[in-house]
XYZ file of C-alpha atoms in Angstrom:
557
model
C 15.459 16.546 -25.622
C 12.539 13.815 -25.796
C 11.633 10.718 -23.727
C 9.473 8.011 -25.232
C 7.299 5.960 -23.056
C 4.938 2.869 -24.190
C 2.624 1.073 -22.208
C -0.977 -0.651 -22.911
C -3.915 1.277 -22.743
C -7.451 0.067 -23.203
C -10.006 2.381 -24.821
C -11.729 3.935 -21.988
C -12.286 7.322 -20.417
C -13.822 9.138 -17.534
C -15.668 12.061 -17.558
C -13.949 14.955 -15.982
C -14.921 15.385 -12.563
C -14.998 19.068 -11.234
C -13.694 19.019 -7.589
C -10.538 17.786 -6.070
C -9.748 14.201 -5.066
C -8.045 14.323 -1.812
C -9.467 17.780 -1.010
C -12.968 18.492 -0.464
C -12.531 22.250 -0.163
C -9.425 23.196 -1.920
C -9.486 26.758 -3.356
C -11.045 27.026 -6.624
C -8.331 29.671 -7.850
C -5.430 27.374 -6.994
C -3.825 25.699 -9.990
C -4.374 21.995 -8.615
C -6.309 20.067 -11.199
C -6.372 16.341 -12.166
C -7.895 14.543 -14.934
C -8.502 10.645 -15.469
C -7.908 8.886 -18.655
C -9.043 5.320 -17.621
C -7.665 3.194 -14.750
C -5.807 0.476 -12.875
C -5.687 -2.984 -12.010
C -6.010 -3.597 -8.089
C -5.428 -2.293 -4.690
C -3.412 -5.060 -3.010
C -0.806 -5.846 -5.330
C 0.321 -5.646 -8.838
C 0.548 -8.164 -11.999
C 2.340 -7.173 -14.857
C 1.732 -9.844 -16.885
C -1.901 -9.105 -16.545
C -1.859 -5.231 -16.669
C 0.267 -4.586 -19.767
C -1.675 -6.741 -22.488
C -3.925 -4.086 -23.633
C -2.222 -0.525 -23.817
C 0.309 1.685 -25.306
C 0.975 5.188 -24.923
C 4.020 7.684 -25.579
C 4.961 10.563 -23.705
C 7.131 13.587 -25.040
C 8.485 15.468 -22.534
C 9.252 19.155 -22.838
C 11.878 19.401 -20.229
C 14.089 16.298 -19.702
C 17.505 16.019 -18.372
C 19.445 12.801 -18.413
C 21.011 11.978 -15.128
C 23.459 9.546 -15.197
C 30.018 -1.607 5.344
C 30.685 -3.675 7.404
C 28.569 -5.823 9.782
C 27.090 -5.065 12.964
C 26.767 -7.839 15.499
C 24.763 -6.740 18.380
C 25.309 -7.849 22.123
C 23.722 -10.867 23.325
C 20.922 -9.152 25.236
C 17.738 -11.338 25.001
C 18.993 -13.546 21.835
C 18.693 -17.021 22.702
C 21.249 -19.773 22.489
C 20.637 -22.093 19.499
C 21.372 -25.700 18.898
C 25.125 -26.660 18.587
C 24.229 -28.049 14.845
C 23.297 -24.329 13.661
C 24.515 -21.027 13.841
C 21.483 -19.684 14.533
C 17.840 -20.808 15.160
C 16.536 -18.140 12.747
C 17.876 -16.289 9.622
C 16.024 -13.507 7.893
C 17.110 -12.220 4.489
C 15.812 -8.614 4.301
C 15.689 -6.135 7.225
C 12.342 -4.316 6.104
C 9.262 -3.837 8.100
C 8.351 -7.473 7.642
C 11.669 -8.830 8.405
C 12.102 -6.474 11.368
C 8.947 -7.940 12.974
C 9.556 -11.574 12.456
C 13.152 -10.735 14.251
C 11.867 -8.789 17.247
C 9.027 -11.805 17.716
C 11.607 -14.293 17.266
C 13.775 -13.095 19.900
C 10.887 -12.638 22.130
C 10.190 -16.381 21.700
C 13.890 -17.110 22.678
C 15.436 -17.936 19.254
C 19.048 -16.830 18.359
C 18.418 -14.454 15.543
C 20.139 -12.663 12.814
C 18.912 -10.547 10.125
C 20.874 -9.736 6.691
C 20.472 -6.740 4.762
C 22.232 -5.608 1.560
C 21.096 -2.114 1.522
C 19.573 -0.238 4.666
C 17.380 -1.311 7.677
C 13.716 -0.481 6.897
C 13.703 -1.516 3.344
C 11.166 -0.032 0.951
C 8.477 1.146 3.847
C 10.905 3.263 5.853
C 13.041 4.641 3.379
C 11.342 4.806 -0.173
C 7.746 4.450 0.700
C 5.358 4.105 3.596
C 7.169 6.570 5.841
C 8.531 9.621 3.554
C 5.418 9.380 1.733
C 3.122 10.201 4.924
C 5.646 13.092 5.582
C 4.839 14.637 2.392
C 1.225 13.870 2.865
C 1.129 15.896 6.462
C 2.622 18.605 4.594
C -0.109 18.418 1.804
C -2.922 18.170 4.132
C -1.951 21.285 5.739
C -1.392 23.271 2.788
C -4.985 22.110 1.410
C -6.440 23.720 4.909
C -4.311 26.645 4.836
C -5.209 27.402 0.721
C -8.914 26.848 1.682
C -10.195 30.686 2.499
C -13.892 29.173 2.779
C -12.731 26.499 5.256
C -10.742 28.735 7.458
C -13.384 31.351 7.464
C -15.980 28.747 8.765
C -13.906 28.449 11.984
C -13.501 32.233 12.324
C -9.844 32.174 11.323
C -7.958 34.584 9.074
C -4.804 33.174 7.210
C -2.702 35.078 4.730
C -1.542 33.399 1.499
C 0.304 29.909 2.503
C 3.491 29.248 1.187
C 6.020 26.545 1.281
C 9.832 25.745 1.086
C 10.566 22.831 -1.040
C 13.720 21.681 0.167
C 12.160 22.206 3.611
C 9.370 19.926 2.655
C 11.884 17.077 1.148
C 14.133 17.573 4.479
C 11.002 16.956 6.640
C 10.599 13.440 4.751
C 13.917 12.557 4.756
C 14.629 13.218 8.212
C 11.607 11.207 9.241
C 12.934 8.070 7.279
C 16.202 8.439 9.134
C 14.659 8.549 12.330
C 12.343 5.704 12.098
C 15.228 3.583 10.467
C 17.455 4.254 13.281
C 14.928 3.337 15.748
C 14.307 -0.072 14.064
C 18.162 -0.572 13.852
C 18.227 0.330 17.694
C 15.275 -1.848 18.489
C 17.083 -5.107 17.139
C 20.261 -4.192 18.503
C 18.781 -3.623 22.024
C 17.276 -7.229 21.770
C 20.447 -9.029 20.523
C 19.631 -9.453 16.823
C 22.536 -9.836 14.623
C 22.506 -7.357 11.862
C 24.813 -8.780 9.202
C 25.564 -6.414 6.196
C 25.608 -7.681 2.753
C 23.270 -9.436 0.101
C 22.265 -12.598 1.174
C 21.038 -15.896 -0.955
C 20.216 -19.361 0.117
C 23.031 -21.630 -0.536
C 21.185 -24.762 0.027
C 18.894 -26.467 2.968
C 19.357 -24.496 6.064
C 22.389 -22.659 4.665
C 22.864 -18.775 3.531
C 25.765 -16.949 2.349
C 26.147 -13.250 2.593
C 28.610 -10.686 1.624
C 29.456 -7.373 -0.037
C 30.548 -6.979 -3.379
C 34.585 -7.585 -3.778
C 34.565 -9.367 -0.201
C 34.552 -13.041 0.525
C 31.144 -14.555 1.270
C 30.185 -15.442 4.664
C 28.239 -18.644 5.117
C 26.062 -19.581 8.074
C 23.449 -22.181 9.063
C 20.137 -21.860 10.614
C 17.430 -24.084 11.497
C 14.891 -22.113 9.576
C 15.074 -19.310 7.151
C 12.600 -16.513 6.078
C 13.007 -14.614 2.690
C 11.854 -11.244 3.175
C 13.444 -9.097 0.368
C 10.418 -6.788 -0.403
C 9.700 -5.309 -3.855
C 10.991 -2.578 -6.125
C 9.036 -0.009 -8.504
C 7.731 -1.930 -11.804
C 8.610 0.043 -14.886
C 6.872 -1.485 -17.817
C 9.047 -2.070 -20.804
C 9.775 0.765 -23.372
C 9.787 3.614 -20.430
C 13.156 4.876 -19.621
C 13.528 6.399 -16.300
C 15.628 9.300 -15.857
C 15.358 10.141 -12.641
C 14.391 13.821 -13.342
C 11.316 13.924 -15.599
C 10.401 10.391 -16.050
C 10.315 9.068 -12.467
C 9.414 6.569 -10.176
C 7.975 6.889 -6.476
C 11.685 6.282 -5.260
C 12.757 9.777 -7.113
C 9.423 11.581 -6.233
C 9.635 11.109 -2.338
C 13.095 13.199 -2.849
C 10.923 16.036 -4.053
C 13.708 17.538 -6.059
C 11.118 19.289 -8.204
C 7.557 20.309 -8.196
C 6.345 20.241 -12.115
C 3.712 22.466 -13.069
C 2.003 19.583 -14.970
C 2.710 15.875 -14.213
C 1.327 12.871 -15.687
C 0.633 10.042 -13.008
C 0.468 6.528 -14.738
C -1.290 4.311 -12.439
C -4.262 4.954 -9.988
C -3.421 2.544 -7.145
C -2.383 3.799 -3.786
C 0.938 4.932 -4.861
C -0.768 7.432 -7.702
C -3.375 8.677 -5.745
C -1.232 9.734 -2.796
C 1.455 11.293 -5.078
C -1.410 13.130 -6.846
C -2.548 14.478 -3.247
C 1.192 15.624 -2.382
C 1.573 17.541 -6.159
C -1.804 19.157 -6.056
C -1.337 20.599 -2.851
C 1.836 22.006 -3.919
C 0.410 23.748 -6.798
C 1.158 21.020 -9.714
C -1.664 20.205 -12.158
C -2.245 16.403 -12.353
C -3.211 13.929 -15.244
C -4.022 10.396 -14.433
C -3.446 7.763 -17.161
C -4.667 4.189 -16.375
C -5.275 1.032 -18.191
C -8.675 0.356 -16.954
C -11.946 2.176 -17.363
C -12.559 2.567 -13.706
C -11.330 4.916 -11.040
C -9.454 2.733 -8.444
C -10.680 -0.816 -9.471
C -9.082 -2.338 -6.530
C -11.613 -0.488 -4.082
C -15.138 -0.965 -3.237
C -17.346 0.683 -6.168
C -19.185 3.011 -3.875
C -15.825 4.541 -2.557
C -14.608 4.768 -6.111
C -17.472 6.562 -7.278
C -17.466 8.808 -4.506
C -13.677 9.546 -4.802
C -14.403 10.292 -8.469
C -17.020 12.827 -7.990
C -14.680 14.971 -5.760
C -11.570 14.639 -7.934
C -10.744 17.879 -9.603
C -10.062 18.592 -13.272
C -9.804 21.679 -15.649
C -8.317 21.900 -19.205
C -5.442 23.844 -18.187
C -2.501 24.284 -20.806
C -1.719 21.834 -23.950
C 0.104 18.494 -23.182
C 1.526 16.007 -25.572
C 0.695 12.607 -24.493
C 0.016 9.990 -27.622
C -2.485 7.488 -26.562
C -2.833 4.323 -28.921
C -5.729 2.093 -28.804
C -3.530 -1.553 -28.371
C -6.472 -3.326 -30.486
C -7.075 -0.938 -33.417
C -3.811 0.802 -33.154
C -5.764 4.052 -33.679
C -4.553 7.175 -32.030
C -6.794 8.565 -29.247
C -5.601 11.737 -27.746
C -2.257 13.571 -27.092
C -0.929 15.184 -24.144
C 2.363 17.177 -23.325
C 3.589 17.240 -19.750
C 6.755 18.418 -17.799
C 7.218 15.057 -16.089
C 5.493 11.922 -15.640
C 5.529 9.513 -12.452
C 5.288 5.730 -13.425
C 3.103 4.500 -10.663
C 2.179 1.192 -12.305
C 2.616 -1.007 -9.135
C 5.807 -2.653 -7.618
C 7.377 -5.919 -8.503
C 9.220 -8.524 -6.196
C 12.628 -8.468 -5.600
C 13.710 -11.976 -5.910
C 16.341 -12.238 -8.305
C 19.829 -13.480 -7.174
C 18.399 -15.250 -4.141
C 19.774 -18.733 -5.069
C 16.428 -20.000 -5.340
C 17.887 -22.319 -8.171
C 19.858 -24.134 -5.562
C 16.685 -25.375 -3.814
C 14.609 -26.190 -7.075
C 12.433 -22.940 -6.390
C 10.884 -21.422 -9.417
C 9.254 -17.811 -9.276
C 5.606 -17.132 -10.531
C 5.869 -13.782 -12.130
C 8.637 -13.068 -10.133
C 6.862 -13.979 -6.780
C 8.190 -16.689 -4.697
C 5.218 -19.599 -4.295
C 4.193 -20.149 -0.902
C 1.368 -22.175 0.979
C -0.926 -20.598 3.531
C 1.623 -20.845 6.166
C 4.239 -18.869 4.195
C 6.174 -22.259 3.538
C 8.288 -22.035 0.232
C 7.071 -24.550 -2.609
C 9.424 -25.887 -5.005
C 9.246 -26.557 -8.690
C 7.679 -30.153 -7.960
C 4.985 -28.714 -5.849
C 6.684 -29.786 -2.747
C 7.334 -27.740 0.338
C 11.020 -26.718 0.895
C 11.825 -27.672 4.591
C 12.664 -24.837 7.252
C 12.190 -22.185 4.273
C 9.549 -19.368 4.415
C 8.914 -16.482 2.350
C 6.937 -13.102 3.813
C 5.771 -9.695 2.507
C 6.093 -8.382 -1.097
C 8.304 -11.312 -2.081
C 5.194 -13.687 -2.172
C 2.546 -11.478 -3.555
C -0.017 -12.340 -1.317
C -0.624 -8.970 0.035
C 1.613 -6.311 -0.831
C 1.539 -4.088 2.415
C 4.124 -3.585 4.914
C 1.982 -4.491 7.987
C 1.259 -7.737 6.041
C 4.602 -8.633 5.771
C 5.036 -7.958 9.383
C 2.061 -10.198 10.396
C 3.374 -12.994 8.240
C 6.665 -12.924 9.600
C 5.045 -13.100 13.176
C 3.061 -15.914 11.869
C 6.081 -17.818 10.733
C 7.776 -17.513 14.086
C 4.802 -18.703 15.824
C 4.906 -22.063 13.767
C 8.608 -22.545 14.075
C 8.039 -22.328 17.805
C 5.492 -24.929 18.138
C 2.038 -23.093 17.694
C 0.482 -23.538 14.224
C -1.059 -20.144 12.908
C -2.772 -19.418 9.851
C -2.788 -15.540 9.232
C -6.550 -14.442 7.808
C -5.332 -12.292 5.146
C -9.183 -10.840 5.110
C -8.832 -9.325 8.357
C -5.927 -7.171 7.302
C -6.662 -3.715 6.900
C -5.453 -1.274 3.908
C -5.336 2.517 3.773
C -4.683 5.324 1.418
C -3.458 8.392 2.820
C -5.109 10.970 0.662
C -7.369 13.800 1.780
C -9.878 12.737 2.896
C -8.559 9.140 3.725
C -9.641 5.770 2.482
C -9.450 2.461 4.301
C -10.740 -1.044 3.744
C -10.941 -4.363 5.284
C -12.225 -7.685 3.826
C -14.226 -8.175 0.639
C -15.619 -5.548 -1.691
C -19.325 -5.635 -2.393
C -18.965 -7.618 -5.955
C -16.431 -10.001 -4.184
C -18.784 -10.526 -1.297
C -21.966 -11.173 -3.647
C -20.081 -13.639 -5.770
C -18.801 -15.551 -2.608
C -22.536 -15.400 -1.421
C -23.519 -16.873 -4.851
C -21.314 -19.830 -4.465
C -21.846 -20.763 -1.136
C -25.517 -20.036 -0.846
C -26.131 -17.158 1.768
C -27.485 -13.702 1.609
C -25.505 -10.313 1.611
C -26.739 -7.184 3.411
C -25.242 -3.684 3.159
C -25.250 -0.822 5.956
C -24.078 2.425 5.441
C -23.549 5.716 7.551
C -22.442 9.359 6.903
C -19.789 11.672 8.419
C -22.577 14.193 8.043
C -24.328 12.997 10.796
C -21.253 12.649 13.011
C -20.695 15.503 15.808
C -16.686 15.392 15.710
C -16.770 15.461 11.971
C -18.984 18.410 11.684
C -17.197 20.068 14.636
C -13.783 19.854 12.371
C -15.874 21.133 9.205
C -15.105 17.661 7.506
C -18.635 16.221 7.298
C -17.861 14.788 3.566
C -17.566 11.250 3.779
C -19.097 7.684 4.223
C -18.631 4.246 5.660
C -19.941 1.124 4.129
C -20.279 -2.554 5.564
C -21.028 -5.862 3.550
C -22.558 -8.470 6.041
C -24.404 -11.749 6.432
C -27.842 -11.056 7.817
C -28.302 -14.664 8.687
C -25.289 -14.748 11.457
C -23.906 -11.427 11.602
C -20.791 -12.006 9.925
C -18.696 -8.903 8.755
C -17.473 -9.559 5.389
C -16.076 -6.158 4.561
C -16.079 -2.631 5.550
C -14.917 0.464 3.593
C -14.621 4.158 4.652
C -14.063 7.294 2.893
C -13.329 10.068 4.996
C -11.689 12.092 7.921
C -9.273 9.577 9.773
C -10.576 6.632 7.890
C -7.132 4.888 8.061
C -7.665 4.940 11.840
C -11.209 4.016 11.919
C -10.919 0.864 10.138
C -9.035 -1.144 12.960
C -12.258 -1.749 14.894
C -13.583 -3.665 12.042
C -10.486 -5.356 11.075
C -10.115 -6.730 14.639
C -13.630 -7.828 14.664
C -13.118 -9.932 11.525
C -9.587 -11.521 12.850
C -11.473 -12.373 16.027
C -14.542 -13.761 14.350
C -16.635 -11.049 16.408
C -20.298 -10.972 14.936
C -22.563 -7.807 14.723
C -24.976 -9.000 17.406
C -21.989 -8.433 20.058
C -20.144 -5.561 18.754
C -23.225 -3.392 18.405
C -23.466 -3.422 22.008
C -19.947 -1.847 22.371
C -19.528 1.584 23.999
C -18.006 4.329 22.090
C -17.057 7.770 23.581
C -18.991 10.817 22.635
C -18.400 13.072 20.412
C -15.765 10.883 18.664
C -15.183 9.714 14.881
C -15.399 6.052 16.229
C -19.063 6.514 16.424
C -19.202 6.287 12.601
C -18.198 2.782 12.689
C -20.451 2.257 15.985
C -23.185 3.769 13.870
C -22.554 1.485 10.996
C -22.486 -1.759 13.121
C -25.920 -0.421 14.731
C -27.404 0.016 11.401
C -27.007 -3.800 10.614
C -30.164 -5.982 10.610
C -29.168 -9.438 11.887
C -31.739 -12.087 11.850
C -30.017 -14.118 14.667
C -29.595 -12.267 18.062
C -27.873 -15.083 19.786
C -24.128 -14.328 20.578
C -22.105 -16.237 18.476
C -18.373 -14.645 18.886
C -16.108 -17.110 17.406
C -12.743 -17.887 19.581
C -10.632 -18.533 16.203
C -11.233 -18.030 12.363
C -8.740 -18.973 9.958
C -8.652 -18.066 6.375
C -5.980 -18.926 3.895
C -5.183 -16.685 1.122
């Protein structure tokens, strides 16, 4: 039985690197190879309308199987009293990380708050994204270390052959998601947030309805409403997902099988992290991407380094038909046991009643201004209506959604706040990790050319860091883009051990407007990995030595 998939594909291929991505020290004998055939669009979001204009391929799978509550109202602890004219001060549609962050901050500000969830508390991040994937990546990291005999011998350790129990690994991910979901639910209940179960939609100005299928709808009013409905995996037209051999990240997180050979379509965060998991567990992986560059949303220096340490070997025959979209000529064929569609995510905004308030989505995203206020079809602001997180498409990251929600609560309680999206960090939890904040070098140089200032680059290596060498993890770099005239940090990119943890000093510096001439005087404990960032700051050559720390920096995106 065969499954046919079709996508767009621009004619481009990368030379096959000869070492493992996400594993600097993988044992050569372990069957964990990856191959890259062109690459994807961006790191922070996904634009289906642009991505899929230039490629097409078909995948014929060898083994394909076709797979065919009541609301909880919390006690009034901490939940403020509302105006008599409304049922609530704030109603949030969607109880993911963004909605949860907004709800907790609203209660702290004294607002009577309700949150509506049609599925389960925690949304994509907790149940089908960030949380279970990190559990799987924790396993893959340990497997890589145990499988690498040379790495272990360097510590004077002898370890017998490492193995794993697939169901045990899957249970670890599932149990973690359940634990975090319960934590989020309990935290809202403890503060008195009303958790309303059902699918919510906007009925009109300051009015929301919610309910379950087959039951009467409930109608409530609120002074302010936040839409926080998140996103779902984007599956290009022509691909039939059966949940067994043609899967999305939702299916992959259940780890119902570990294919011998899997094609991953898309090399953004999702694709890279799953390649780390599958290769550590013994799969051979082939990446398929529409663009001709690895990780195009990342800084080019980081992309090149990741490509250099990415594994590849010919392996056994595969059958994927790659066709040039322009010439329609066949380019290559592969045959795989499974295909993971990791082509990004699409906003979940259908059925929200947007037509009731004259709001039209743009490529599925709800249009908002820099304060997350919803914009209607005439370009006017919809009073008292906001949209945060993946549904607005500004930055499709869970912590960005939470930050946006908090900024909205600040606004509705009388404190104007514009979130600086350039200060929000991002991370890819491969082995080694990748993190970034701010602009890439090409973006910074484009900005500099338009605004008339110079750009400088500072770099440092993990090979010079005592803690990294003690861990036998000296492979990695940190790169900073900055303005030499005034010491402003424009962007920082890190590839190496615990990069996801190291990025926050730079992120906070950008958020607070701290300049290099000030932060390079900060003291870091020795020996720690934080000294990688410390050395990066100290390597900067700033023309002005005067302290110019800004009190507040507002950048709208």
